[in-house]
mmCIF file of C-alpha atoms and ligand atoms in Angstrom:
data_model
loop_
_atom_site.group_PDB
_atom_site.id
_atom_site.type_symbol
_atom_site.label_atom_id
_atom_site.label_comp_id
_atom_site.label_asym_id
_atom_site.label_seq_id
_atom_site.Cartn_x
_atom_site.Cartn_y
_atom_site.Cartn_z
ATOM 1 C CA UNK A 9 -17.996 -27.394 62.068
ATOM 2 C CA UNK A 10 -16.916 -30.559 60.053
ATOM 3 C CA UNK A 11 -13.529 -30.710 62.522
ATOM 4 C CA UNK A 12 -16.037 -30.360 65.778
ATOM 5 C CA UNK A 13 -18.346 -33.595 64.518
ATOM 6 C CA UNK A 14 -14.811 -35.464 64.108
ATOM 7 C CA UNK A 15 -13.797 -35.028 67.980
ATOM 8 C CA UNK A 16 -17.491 -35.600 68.429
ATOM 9 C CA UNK A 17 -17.554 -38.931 66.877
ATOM 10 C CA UNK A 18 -13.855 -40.358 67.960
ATOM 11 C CA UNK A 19 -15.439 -42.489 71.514
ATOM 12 C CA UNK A 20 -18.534 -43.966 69.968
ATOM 13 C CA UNK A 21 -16.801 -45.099 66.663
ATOM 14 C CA UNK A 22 -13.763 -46.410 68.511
ATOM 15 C CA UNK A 23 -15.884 -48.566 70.915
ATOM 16 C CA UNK A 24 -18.056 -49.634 67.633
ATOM 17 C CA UNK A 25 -14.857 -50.671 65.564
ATOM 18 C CA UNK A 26 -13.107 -52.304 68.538
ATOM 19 C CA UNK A 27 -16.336 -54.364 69.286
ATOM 20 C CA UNK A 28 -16.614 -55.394 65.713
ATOM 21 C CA UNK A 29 -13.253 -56.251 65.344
ATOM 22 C CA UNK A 30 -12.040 -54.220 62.649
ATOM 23 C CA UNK A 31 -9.961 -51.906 65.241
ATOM 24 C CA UNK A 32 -7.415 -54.250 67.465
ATOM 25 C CA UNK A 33 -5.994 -52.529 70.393
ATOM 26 C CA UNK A 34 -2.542 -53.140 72.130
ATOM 27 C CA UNK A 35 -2.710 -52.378 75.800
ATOM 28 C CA UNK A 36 0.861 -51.101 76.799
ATOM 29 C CA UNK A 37 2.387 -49.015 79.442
ATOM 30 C CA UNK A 38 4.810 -46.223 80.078
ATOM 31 C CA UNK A 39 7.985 -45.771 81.451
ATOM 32 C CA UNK A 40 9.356 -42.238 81.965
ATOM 33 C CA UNK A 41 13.198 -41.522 81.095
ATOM 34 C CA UNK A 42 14.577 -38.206 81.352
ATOM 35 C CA UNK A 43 17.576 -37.077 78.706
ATOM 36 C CA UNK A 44 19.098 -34.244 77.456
ATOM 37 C CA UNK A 45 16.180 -32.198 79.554
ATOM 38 C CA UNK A 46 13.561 -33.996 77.754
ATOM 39 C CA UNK A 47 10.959 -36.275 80.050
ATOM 40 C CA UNK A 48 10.775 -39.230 77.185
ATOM 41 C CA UNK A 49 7.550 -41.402 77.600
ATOM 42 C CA UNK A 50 9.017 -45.006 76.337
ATOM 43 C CA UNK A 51 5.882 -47.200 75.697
ATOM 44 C CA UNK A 52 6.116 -50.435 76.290
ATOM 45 C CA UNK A 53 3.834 -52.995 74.389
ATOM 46 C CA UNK A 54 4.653 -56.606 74.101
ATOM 47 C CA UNK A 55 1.058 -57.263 72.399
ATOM 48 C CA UNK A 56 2.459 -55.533 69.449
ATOM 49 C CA UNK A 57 4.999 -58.655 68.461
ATOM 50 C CA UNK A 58 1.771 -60.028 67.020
ATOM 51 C CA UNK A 59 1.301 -57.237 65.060
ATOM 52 C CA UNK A 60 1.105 -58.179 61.659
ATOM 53 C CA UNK A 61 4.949 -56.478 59.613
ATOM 54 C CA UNK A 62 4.293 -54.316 57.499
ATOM 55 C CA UNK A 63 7.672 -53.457 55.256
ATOM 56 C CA UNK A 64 8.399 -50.007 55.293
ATOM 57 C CA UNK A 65 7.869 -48.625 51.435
ATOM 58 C CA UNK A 66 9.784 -46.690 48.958
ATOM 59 C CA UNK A 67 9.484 -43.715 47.410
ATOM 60 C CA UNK A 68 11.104 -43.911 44.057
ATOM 61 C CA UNK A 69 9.837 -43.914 40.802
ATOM 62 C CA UNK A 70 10.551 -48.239 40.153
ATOM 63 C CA UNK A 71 9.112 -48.922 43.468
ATOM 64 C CA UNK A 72 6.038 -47.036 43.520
ATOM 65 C CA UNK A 73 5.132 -48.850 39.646
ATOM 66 C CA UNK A 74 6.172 -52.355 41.310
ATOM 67 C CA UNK A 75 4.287 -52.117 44.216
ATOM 68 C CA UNK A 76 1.207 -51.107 42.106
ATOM 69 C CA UNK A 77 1.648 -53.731 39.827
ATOM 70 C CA UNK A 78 1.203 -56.048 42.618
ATOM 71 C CA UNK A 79 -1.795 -54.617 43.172
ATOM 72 C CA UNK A 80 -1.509 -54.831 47.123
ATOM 73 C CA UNK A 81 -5.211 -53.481 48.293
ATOM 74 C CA UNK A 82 -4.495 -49.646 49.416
ATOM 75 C CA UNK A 83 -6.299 -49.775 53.174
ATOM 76 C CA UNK A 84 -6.542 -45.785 53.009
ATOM 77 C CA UNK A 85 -8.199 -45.910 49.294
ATOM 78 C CA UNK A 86 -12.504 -45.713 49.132
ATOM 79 C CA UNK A 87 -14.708 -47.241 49.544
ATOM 80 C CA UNK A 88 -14.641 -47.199 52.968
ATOM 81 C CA UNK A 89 -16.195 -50.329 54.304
ATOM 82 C CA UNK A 90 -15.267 -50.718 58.247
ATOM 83 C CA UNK A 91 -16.075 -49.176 61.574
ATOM 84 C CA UNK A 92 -12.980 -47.473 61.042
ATOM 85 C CA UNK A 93 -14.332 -44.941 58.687
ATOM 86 C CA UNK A 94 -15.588 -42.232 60.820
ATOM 87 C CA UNK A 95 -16.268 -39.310 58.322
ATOM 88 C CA UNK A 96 -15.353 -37.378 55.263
ATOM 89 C CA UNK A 97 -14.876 -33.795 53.916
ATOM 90 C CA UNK A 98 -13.692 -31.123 51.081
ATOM 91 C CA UNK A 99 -11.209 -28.862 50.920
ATOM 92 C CA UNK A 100 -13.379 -26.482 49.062
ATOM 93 C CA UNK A 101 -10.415 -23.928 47.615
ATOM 94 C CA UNK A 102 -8.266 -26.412 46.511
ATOM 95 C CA UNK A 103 -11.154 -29.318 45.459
ATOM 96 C CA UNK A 104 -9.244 -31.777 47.951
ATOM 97 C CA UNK A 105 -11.005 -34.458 49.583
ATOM 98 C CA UNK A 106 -9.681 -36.456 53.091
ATOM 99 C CA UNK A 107 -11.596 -39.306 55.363
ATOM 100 C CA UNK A 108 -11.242 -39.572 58.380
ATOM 101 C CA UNK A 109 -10.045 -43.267 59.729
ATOM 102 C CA UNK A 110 -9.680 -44.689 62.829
ATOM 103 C CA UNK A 111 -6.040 -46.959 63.531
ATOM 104 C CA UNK A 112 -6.535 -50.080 62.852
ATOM 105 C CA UNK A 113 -3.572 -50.992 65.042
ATOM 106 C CA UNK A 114 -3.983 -48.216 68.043
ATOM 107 C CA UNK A 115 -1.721 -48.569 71.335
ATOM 108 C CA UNK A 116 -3.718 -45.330 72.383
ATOM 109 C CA UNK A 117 -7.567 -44.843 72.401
ATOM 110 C CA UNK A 118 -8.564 -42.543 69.854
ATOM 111 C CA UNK A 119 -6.044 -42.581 67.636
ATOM 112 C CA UNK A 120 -7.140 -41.722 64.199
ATOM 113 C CA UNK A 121 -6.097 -40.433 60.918
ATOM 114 C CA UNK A 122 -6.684 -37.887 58.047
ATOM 115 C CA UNK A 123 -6.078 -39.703 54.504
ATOM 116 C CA UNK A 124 -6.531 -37.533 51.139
ATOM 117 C CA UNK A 125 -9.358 -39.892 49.691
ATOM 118 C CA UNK A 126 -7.202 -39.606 45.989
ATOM 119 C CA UNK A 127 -3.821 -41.491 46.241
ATOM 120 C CA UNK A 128 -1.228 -38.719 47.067
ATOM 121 C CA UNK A 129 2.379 -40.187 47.949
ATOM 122 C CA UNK A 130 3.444 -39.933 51.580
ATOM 123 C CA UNK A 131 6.630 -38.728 50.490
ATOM 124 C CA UNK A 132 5.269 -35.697 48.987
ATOM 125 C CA UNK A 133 5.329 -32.749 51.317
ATOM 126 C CA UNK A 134 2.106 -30.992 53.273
ATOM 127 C CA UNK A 135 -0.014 -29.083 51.564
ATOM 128 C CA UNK A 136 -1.640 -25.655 52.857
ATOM 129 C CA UNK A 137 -5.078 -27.116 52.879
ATOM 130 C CA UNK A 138 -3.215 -30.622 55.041
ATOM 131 C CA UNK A 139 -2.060 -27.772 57.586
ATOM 132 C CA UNK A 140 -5.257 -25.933 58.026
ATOM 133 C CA UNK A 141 -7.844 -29.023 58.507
ATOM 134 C CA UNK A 142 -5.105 -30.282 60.773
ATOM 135 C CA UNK A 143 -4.915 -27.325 63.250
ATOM 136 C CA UNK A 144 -8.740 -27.503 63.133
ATOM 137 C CA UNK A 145 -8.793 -30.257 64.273
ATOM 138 C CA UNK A 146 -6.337 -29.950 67.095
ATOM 139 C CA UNK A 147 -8.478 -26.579 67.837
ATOM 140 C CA UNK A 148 -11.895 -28.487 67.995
ATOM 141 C CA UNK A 149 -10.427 -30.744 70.556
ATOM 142 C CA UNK A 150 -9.192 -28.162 72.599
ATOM 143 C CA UNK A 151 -12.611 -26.564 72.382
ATOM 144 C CA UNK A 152 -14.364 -29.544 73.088
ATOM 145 C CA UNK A 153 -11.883 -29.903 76.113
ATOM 146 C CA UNK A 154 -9.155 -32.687 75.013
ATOM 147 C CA UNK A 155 -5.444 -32.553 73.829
ATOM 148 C CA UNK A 156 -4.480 -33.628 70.292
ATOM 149 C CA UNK A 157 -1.364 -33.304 68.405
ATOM 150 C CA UNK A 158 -1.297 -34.520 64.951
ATOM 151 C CA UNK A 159 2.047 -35.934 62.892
ATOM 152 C CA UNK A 160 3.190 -36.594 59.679
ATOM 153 C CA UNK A 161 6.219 -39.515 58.442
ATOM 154 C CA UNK A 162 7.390 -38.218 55.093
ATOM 155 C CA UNK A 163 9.871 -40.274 53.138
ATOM 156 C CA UNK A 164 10.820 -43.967 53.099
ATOM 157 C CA UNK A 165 13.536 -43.387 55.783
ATOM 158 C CA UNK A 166 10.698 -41.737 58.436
ATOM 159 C CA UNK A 167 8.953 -44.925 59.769
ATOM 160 C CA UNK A 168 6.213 -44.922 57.541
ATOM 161 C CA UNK A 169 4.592 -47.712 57.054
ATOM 162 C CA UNK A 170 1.553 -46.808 54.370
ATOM 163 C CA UNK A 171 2.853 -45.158 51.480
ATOM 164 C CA UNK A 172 -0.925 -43.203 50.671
ATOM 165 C CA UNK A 173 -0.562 -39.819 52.304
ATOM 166 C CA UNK A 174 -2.116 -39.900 55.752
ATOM 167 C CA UNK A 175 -1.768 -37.571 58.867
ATOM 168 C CA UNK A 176 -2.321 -38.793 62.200
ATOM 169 C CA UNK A 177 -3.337 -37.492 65.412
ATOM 170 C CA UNK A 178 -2.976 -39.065 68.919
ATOM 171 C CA UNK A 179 -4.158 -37.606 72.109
ATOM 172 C CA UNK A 180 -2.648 -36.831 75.184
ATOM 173 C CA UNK A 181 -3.848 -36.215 78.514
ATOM 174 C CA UNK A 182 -1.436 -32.800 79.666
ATOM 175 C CA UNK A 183 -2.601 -30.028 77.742
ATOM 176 C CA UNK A 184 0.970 -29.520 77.606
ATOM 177 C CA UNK A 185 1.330 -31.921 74.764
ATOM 178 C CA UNK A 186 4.296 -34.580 74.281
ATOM 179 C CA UNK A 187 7.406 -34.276 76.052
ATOM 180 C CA UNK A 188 8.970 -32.183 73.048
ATOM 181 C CA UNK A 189 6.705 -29.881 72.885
ATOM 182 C CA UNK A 190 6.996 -28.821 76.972
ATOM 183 C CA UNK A 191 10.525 -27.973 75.835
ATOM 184 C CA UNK A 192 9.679 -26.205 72.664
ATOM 185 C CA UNK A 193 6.974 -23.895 75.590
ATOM 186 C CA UNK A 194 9.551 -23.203 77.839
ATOM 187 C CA UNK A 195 12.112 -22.121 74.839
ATOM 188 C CA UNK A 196 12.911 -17.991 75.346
ATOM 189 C CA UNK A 197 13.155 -17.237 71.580
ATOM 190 C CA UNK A 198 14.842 -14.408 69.630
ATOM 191 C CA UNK A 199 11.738 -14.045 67.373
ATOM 192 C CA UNK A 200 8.400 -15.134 67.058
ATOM 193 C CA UNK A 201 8.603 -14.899 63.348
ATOM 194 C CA UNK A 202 11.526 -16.976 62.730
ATOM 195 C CA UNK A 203 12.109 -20.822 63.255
ATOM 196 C CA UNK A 204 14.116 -21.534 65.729
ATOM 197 C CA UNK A 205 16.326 -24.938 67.393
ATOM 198 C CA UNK A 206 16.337 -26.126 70.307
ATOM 199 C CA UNK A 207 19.905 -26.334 71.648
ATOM 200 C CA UNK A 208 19.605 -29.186 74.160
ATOM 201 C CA UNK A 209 18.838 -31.898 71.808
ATOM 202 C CA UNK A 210 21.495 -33.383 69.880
ATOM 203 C CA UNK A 211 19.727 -33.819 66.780
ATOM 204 C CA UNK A 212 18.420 -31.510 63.983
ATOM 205 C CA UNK A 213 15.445 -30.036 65.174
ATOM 206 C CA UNK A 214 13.619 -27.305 63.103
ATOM 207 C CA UNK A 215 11.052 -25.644 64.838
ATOM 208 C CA UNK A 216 8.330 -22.342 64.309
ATOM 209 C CA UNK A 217 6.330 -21.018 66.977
ATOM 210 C CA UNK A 218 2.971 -20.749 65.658
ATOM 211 C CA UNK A 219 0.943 -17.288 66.978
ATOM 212 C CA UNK A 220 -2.377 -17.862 66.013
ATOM 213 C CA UNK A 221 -5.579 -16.922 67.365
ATOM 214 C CA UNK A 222 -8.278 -18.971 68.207
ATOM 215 C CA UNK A 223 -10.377 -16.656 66.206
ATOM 216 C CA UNK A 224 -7.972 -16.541 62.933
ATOM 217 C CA UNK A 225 -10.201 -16.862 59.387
ATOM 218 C CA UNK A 226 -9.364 -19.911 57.391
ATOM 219 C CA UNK A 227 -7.417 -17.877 54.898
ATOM 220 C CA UNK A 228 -4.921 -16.097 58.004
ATOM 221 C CA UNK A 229 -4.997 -19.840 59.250
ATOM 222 C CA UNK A 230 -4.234 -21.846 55.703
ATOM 223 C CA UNK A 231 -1.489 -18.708 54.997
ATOM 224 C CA UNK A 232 0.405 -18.768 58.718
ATOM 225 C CA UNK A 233 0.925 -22.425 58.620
ATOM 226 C CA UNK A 234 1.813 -22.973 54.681
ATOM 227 C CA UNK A 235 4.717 -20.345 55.779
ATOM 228 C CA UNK A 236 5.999 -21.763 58.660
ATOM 229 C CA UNK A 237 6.050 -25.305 57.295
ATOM 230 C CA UNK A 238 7.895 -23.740 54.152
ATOM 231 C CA UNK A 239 10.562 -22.320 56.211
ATOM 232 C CA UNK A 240 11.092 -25.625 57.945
ATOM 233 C CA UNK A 241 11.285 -27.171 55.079
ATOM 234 C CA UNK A 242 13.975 -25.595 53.637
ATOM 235 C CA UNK A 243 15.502 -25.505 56.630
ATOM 236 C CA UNK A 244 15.162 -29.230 56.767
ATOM 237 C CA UNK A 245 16.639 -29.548 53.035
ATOM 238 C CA UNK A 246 19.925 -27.553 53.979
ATOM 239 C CA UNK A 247 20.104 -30.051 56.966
ATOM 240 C CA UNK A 248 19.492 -33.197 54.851
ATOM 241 C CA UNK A 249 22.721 -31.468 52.281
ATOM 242 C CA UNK A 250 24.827 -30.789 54.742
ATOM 243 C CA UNK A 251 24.954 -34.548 56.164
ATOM 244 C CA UNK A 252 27.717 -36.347 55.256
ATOM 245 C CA UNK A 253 26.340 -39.727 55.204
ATOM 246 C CA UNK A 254 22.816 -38.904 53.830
ATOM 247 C CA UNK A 255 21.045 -41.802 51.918
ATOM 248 C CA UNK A 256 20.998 -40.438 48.148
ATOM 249 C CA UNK A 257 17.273 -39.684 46.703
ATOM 250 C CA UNK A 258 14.011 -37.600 48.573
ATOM 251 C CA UNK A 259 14.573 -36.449 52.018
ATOM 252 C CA UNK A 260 12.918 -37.923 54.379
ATOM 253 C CA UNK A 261 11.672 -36.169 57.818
ATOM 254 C CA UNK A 262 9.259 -36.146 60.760
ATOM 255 C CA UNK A 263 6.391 -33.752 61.368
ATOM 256 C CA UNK A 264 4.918 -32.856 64.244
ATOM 257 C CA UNK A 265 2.258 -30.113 64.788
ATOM 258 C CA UNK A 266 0.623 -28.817 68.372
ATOM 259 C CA UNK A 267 -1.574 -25.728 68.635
ATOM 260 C CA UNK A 268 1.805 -23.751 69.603
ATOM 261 C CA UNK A 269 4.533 -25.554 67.565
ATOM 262 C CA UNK A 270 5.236 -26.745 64.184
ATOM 263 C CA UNK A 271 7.994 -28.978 64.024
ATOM 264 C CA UNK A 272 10.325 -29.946 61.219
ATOM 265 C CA UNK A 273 12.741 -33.373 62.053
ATOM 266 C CA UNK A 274 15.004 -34.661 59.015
ATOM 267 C CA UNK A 275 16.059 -38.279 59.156
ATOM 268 C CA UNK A 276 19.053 -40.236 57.643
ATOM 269 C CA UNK A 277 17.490 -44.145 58.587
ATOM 270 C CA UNK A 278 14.515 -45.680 60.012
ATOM 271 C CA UNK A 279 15.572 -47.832 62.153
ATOM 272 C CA UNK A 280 18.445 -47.713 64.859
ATOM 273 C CA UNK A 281 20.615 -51.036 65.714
ATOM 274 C CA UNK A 282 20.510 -51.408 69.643
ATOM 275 C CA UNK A 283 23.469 -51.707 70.811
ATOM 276 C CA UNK A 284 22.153 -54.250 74.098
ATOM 277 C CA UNK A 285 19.961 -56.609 72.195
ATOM 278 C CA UNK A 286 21.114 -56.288 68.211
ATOM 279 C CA UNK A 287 17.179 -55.041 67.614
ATOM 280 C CA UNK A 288 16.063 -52.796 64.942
ATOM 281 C CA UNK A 289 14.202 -50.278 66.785
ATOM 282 C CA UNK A 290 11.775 -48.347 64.137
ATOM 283 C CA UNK A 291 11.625 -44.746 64.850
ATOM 284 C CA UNK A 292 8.316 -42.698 63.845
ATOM 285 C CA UNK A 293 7.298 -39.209 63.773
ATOM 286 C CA UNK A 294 6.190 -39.855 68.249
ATOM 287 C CA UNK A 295 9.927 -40.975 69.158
ATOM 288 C CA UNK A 296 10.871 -37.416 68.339
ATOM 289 C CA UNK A 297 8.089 -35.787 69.912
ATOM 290 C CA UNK A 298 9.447 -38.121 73.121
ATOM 291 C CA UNK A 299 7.083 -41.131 72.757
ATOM 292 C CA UNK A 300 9.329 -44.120 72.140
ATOM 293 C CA UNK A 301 7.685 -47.200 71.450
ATOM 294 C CA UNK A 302 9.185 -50.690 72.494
ATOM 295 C CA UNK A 303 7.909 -54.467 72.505
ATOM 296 C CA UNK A 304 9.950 -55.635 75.196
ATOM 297 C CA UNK A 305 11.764 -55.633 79.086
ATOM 298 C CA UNK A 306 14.832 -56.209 76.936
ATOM 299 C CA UNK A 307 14.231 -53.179 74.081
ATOM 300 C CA UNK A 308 12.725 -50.938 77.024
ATOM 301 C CA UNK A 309 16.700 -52.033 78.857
ATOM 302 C CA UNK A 310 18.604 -51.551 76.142
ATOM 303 C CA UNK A 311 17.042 -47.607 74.943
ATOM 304 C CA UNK A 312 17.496 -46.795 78.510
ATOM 305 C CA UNK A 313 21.081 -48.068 78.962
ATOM 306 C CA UNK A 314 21.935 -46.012 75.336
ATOM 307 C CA UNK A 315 19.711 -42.972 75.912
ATOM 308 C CA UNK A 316 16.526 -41.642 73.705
ATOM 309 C CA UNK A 317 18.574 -38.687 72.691
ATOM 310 C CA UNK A 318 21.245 -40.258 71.389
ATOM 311 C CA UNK A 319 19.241 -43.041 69.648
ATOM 312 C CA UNK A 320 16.851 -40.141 67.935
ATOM 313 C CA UNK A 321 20.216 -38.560 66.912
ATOM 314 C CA UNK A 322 21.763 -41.614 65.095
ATOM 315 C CA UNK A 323 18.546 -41.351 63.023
ATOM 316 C CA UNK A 324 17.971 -38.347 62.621
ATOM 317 C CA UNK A 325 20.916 -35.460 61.786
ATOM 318 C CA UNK A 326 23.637 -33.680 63.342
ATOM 319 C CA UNK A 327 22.249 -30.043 64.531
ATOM 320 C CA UNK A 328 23.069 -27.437 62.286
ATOM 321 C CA UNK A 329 20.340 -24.551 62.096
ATOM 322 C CA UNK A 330 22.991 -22.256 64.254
ATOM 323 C CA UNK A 331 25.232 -22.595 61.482
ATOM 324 C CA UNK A 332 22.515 -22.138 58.873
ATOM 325 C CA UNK A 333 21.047 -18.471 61.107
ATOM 326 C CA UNK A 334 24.516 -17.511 61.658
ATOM 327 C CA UNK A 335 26.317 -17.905 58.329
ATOM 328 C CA UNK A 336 23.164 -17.702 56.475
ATOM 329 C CA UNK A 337 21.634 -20.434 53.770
ATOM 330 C CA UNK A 338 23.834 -23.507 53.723
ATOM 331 C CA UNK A 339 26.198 -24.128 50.608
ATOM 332 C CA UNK A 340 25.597 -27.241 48.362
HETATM 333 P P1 B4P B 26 2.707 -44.856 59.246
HETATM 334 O O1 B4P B 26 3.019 -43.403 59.202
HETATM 335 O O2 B4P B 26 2.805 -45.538 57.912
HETATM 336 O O3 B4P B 26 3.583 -45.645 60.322
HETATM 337 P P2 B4P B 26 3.535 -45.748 61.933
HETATM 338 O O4 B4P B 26 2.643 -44.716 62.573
HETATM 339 O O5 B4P B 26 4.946 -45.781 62.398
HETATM 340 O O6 B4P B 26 2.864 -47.148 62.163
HETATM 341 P P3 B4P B 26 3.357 -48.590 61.702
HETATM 342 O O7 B4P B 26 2.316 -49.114 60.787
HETATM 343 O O8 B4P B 26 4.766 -48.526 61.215
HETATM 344 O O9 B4P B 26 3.182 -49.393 63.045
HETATM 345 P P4 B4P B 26 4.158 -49.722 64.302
HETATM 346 O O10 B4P B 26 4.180 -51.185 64.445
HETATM 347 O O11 B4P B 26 5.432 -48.944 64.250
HETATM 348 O O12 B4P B 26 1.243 -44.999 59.783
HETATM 349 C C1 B4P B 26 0.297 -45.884 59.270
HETATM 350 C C2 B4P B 26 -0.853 -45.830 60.245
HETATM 351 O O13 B4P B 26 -1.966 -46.485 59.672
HETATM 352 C C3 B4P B 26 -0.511 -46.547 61.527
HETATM 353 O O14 B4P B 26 -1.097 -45.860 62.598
HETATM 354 C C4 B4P B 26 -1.157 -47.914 61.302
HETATM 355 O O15 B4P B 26 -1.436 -48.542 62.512
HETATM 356 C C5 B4P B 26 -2.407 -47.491 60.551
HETATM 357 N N1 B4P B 26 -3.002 -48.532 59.696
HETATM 358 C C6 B4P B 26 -2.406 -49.546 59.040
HETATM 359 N N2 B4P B 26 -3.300 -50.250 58.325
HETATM 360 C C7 B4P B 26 -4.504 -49.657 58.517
HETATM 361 C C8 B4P B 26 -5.819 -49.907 58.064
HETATM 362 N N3 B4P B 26 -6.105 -50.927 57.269
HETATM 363 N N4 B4P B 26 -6.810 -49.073 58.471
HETATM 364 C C9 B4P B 26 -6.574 -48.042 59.299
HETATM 365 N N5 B4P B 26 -5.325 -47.755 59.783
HETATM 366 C C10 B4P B 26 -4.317 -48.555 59.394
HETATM 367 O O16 B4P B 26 3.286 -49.098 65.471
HETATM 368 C C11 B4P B 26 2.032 -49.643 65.805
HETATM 369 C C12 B4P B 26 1.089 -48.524 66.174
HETATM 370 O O17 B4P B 26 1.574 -47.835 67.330
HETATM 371 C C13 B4P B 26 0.977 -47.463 65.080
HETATM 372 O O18 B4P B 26 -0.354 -47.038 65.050
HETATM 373 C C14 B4P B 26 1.857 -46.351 65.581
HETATM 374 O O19 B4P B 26 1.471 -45.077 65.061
HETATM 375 C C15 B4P B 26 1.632 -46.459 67.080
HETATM 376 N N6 B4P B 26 2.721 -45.925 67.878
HETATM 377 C C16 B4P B 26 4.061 -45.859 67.588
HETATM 378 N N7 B4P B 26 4.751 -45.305 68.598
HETATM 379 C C17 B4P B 26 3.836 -45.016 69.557
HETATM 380 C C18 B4P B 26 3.936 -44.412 70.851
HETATM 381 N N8 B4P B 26 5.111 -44.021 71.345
HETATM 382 N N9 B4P B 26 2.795 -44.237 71.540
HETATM 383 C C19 B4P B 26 1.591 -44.625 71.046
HETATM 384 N N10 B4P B 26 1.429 -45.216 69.838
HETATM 385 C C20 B4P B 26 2.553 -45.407 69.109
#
């Protein structure tokens, strides 16, 4: 019920928080490029150059105690003193506790996101309970007649920004989902049980078809998706071994999660160098669902002229997972 009163909530407390001014919104619009049979949506939002930086983080040991030491405020810790708070809940099984936050800095209406109220790292990997109130979520707006998709940026090298853990979801008007995920639909598979790639994109894509119905207990729910995203995951790890030119320490990767399709994406860097302009385009978990984001003509130019595909693949990794089915777990 808690995930309905969420969806609920979403238009009055973005209006409130925009009107108050803790919520600043970035109008932008989209350009449609199609590669490598994807339909990429490349958003372009000049608003965003006054955007406050913030540095990406790291995840090691001697960051995470420096950073702390500086005693930088945590904007996903409680109390929870904005219009951007719009509720809170427990993860009764495993005594886990999340808030639900609206972005501060949203390009899209609605965009909001599910922080464990305790400090957990955001380079640690999902949990079951992290799955299950997240395909809740995505089921209550389907219910209540909208499109969701949530996604998670593990790792330093992922385009996080925020280094507390924090899911997010963004909606989308096709129920259809983001332009990955009309691929990942109209992908014949050998199995509905086993992950799967899909062979068009040039990067490392990891992917589980999720069969679940509407009407599946908590406990089928919490068990089908803590599966799939451990399969991925390994997957992911054999990926991350496996690439020559890996930065050493945690892998990073990109999640994405639709009612249908959980999706695994490792990464090698954050950012790619444009070859047009010399830019340092940051890549998040929506650039490989197909949602690009750019700040200028010249950026929105130069990822056209070079291709999404190929700029997803110089930051992400080379496509093994036919390798890894076909001559079974990869070798270190
Ligand atoms: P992260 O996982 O750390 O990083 P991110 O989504 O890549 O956002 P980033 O902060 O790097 O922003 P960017 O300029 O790339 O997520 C942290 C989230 O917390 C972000 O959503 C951030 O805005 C939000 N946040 C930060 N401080 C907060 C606070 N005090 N209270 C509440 N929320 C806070 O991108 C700017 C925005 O555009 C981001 O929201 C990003 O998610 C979004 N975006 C990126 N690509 C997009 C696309 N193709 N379409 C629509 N939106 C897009």
């Amino acid at each position: 019920m808690v995930h309905s009163q969420i969806i609920s909530a979403l238009p009055s407390s973005f209006e409130k928080a925009r009107t108050a001014g803790d919520l600043l919104f970035f109008p932008s619009e989209v350009h449609e490029h199609e590669d490598c049979g994807v339909k990429f949506e490349i958003r372009l939002c000049p608003a965003l150059l006054h955007k406050p930086n913030i540095p990406t983080p790291h995840f090691d040991a001697a960051s995470i105690e420096a950073a702390a030491a500086t005693k930088k405020p945590d904007p996903f810790a409680p109390p929870y003193n904005s219009t951007l708070y719009v509720s809170e809940f427990k993860d009764e099984d495993e005594g886990i506790e999340y808030a639900i936050l609206l972005n501060k800095y949203s390009v899209v209406p609605n965009h909001f996101l599910m922080v464990t109220k305790d400090y957990q790292s955001q380079a640690s990997p999902l949990v079951p309970s992290d799955l299950k109130h997240a395909y809740s979520i995505l089921l209550a707006a389907r219910k209540a007649g909208q499109h969701f998709f949530a996604f998670y940026n593990c790792g330093d090298q992922s385009g996080a920004s925020q280094s507390h853990k924090h899911l997010q979801f963004i909606p989308v008007e096709e129920e259809d989902g983001p332009p990955l995920e009309r691929v990942a639909r109209a992908a014949h598979i050998e199995s509905e049980y086993k992950p799967f790639a899909l062979p068009s994109l040039p990067f490392a894509n990891h992917v589980r078809r999720l069969s679940i119905s509407p009407s599946a207990s908590a406990d089928e729910l919490e068990h089908k998706l803590a599966s799939a995203f451990m399969e991925l995951l390994d997957l992911c790890i054999s990926t991350v071994r496996l690439a020559e030119d890996h930065p050493a320490g945690m892998p990073s990767y990109n999640v994405v999660l639709t009612l249908q399709h959980l999706y695994v994406l490792p990464r090698r860097w954050e950012t790619h160098v444009l070859s047009a302009t010399g830019d340092k385009l940051s890549i998040n978990a929506l650039g490989f669902a197909g949602m690009l984001l750019v700040k200028s003509h010249e950026e929105l130019e130069a990822v056209r002229l070079e291709g999404p595909a190929a700029i997803l693949r110089a930051v992400g990794c080379q496509s093994v997972h036919e390798l890894q089915v076909n001559d079974g777990p990869a070798v270190d």
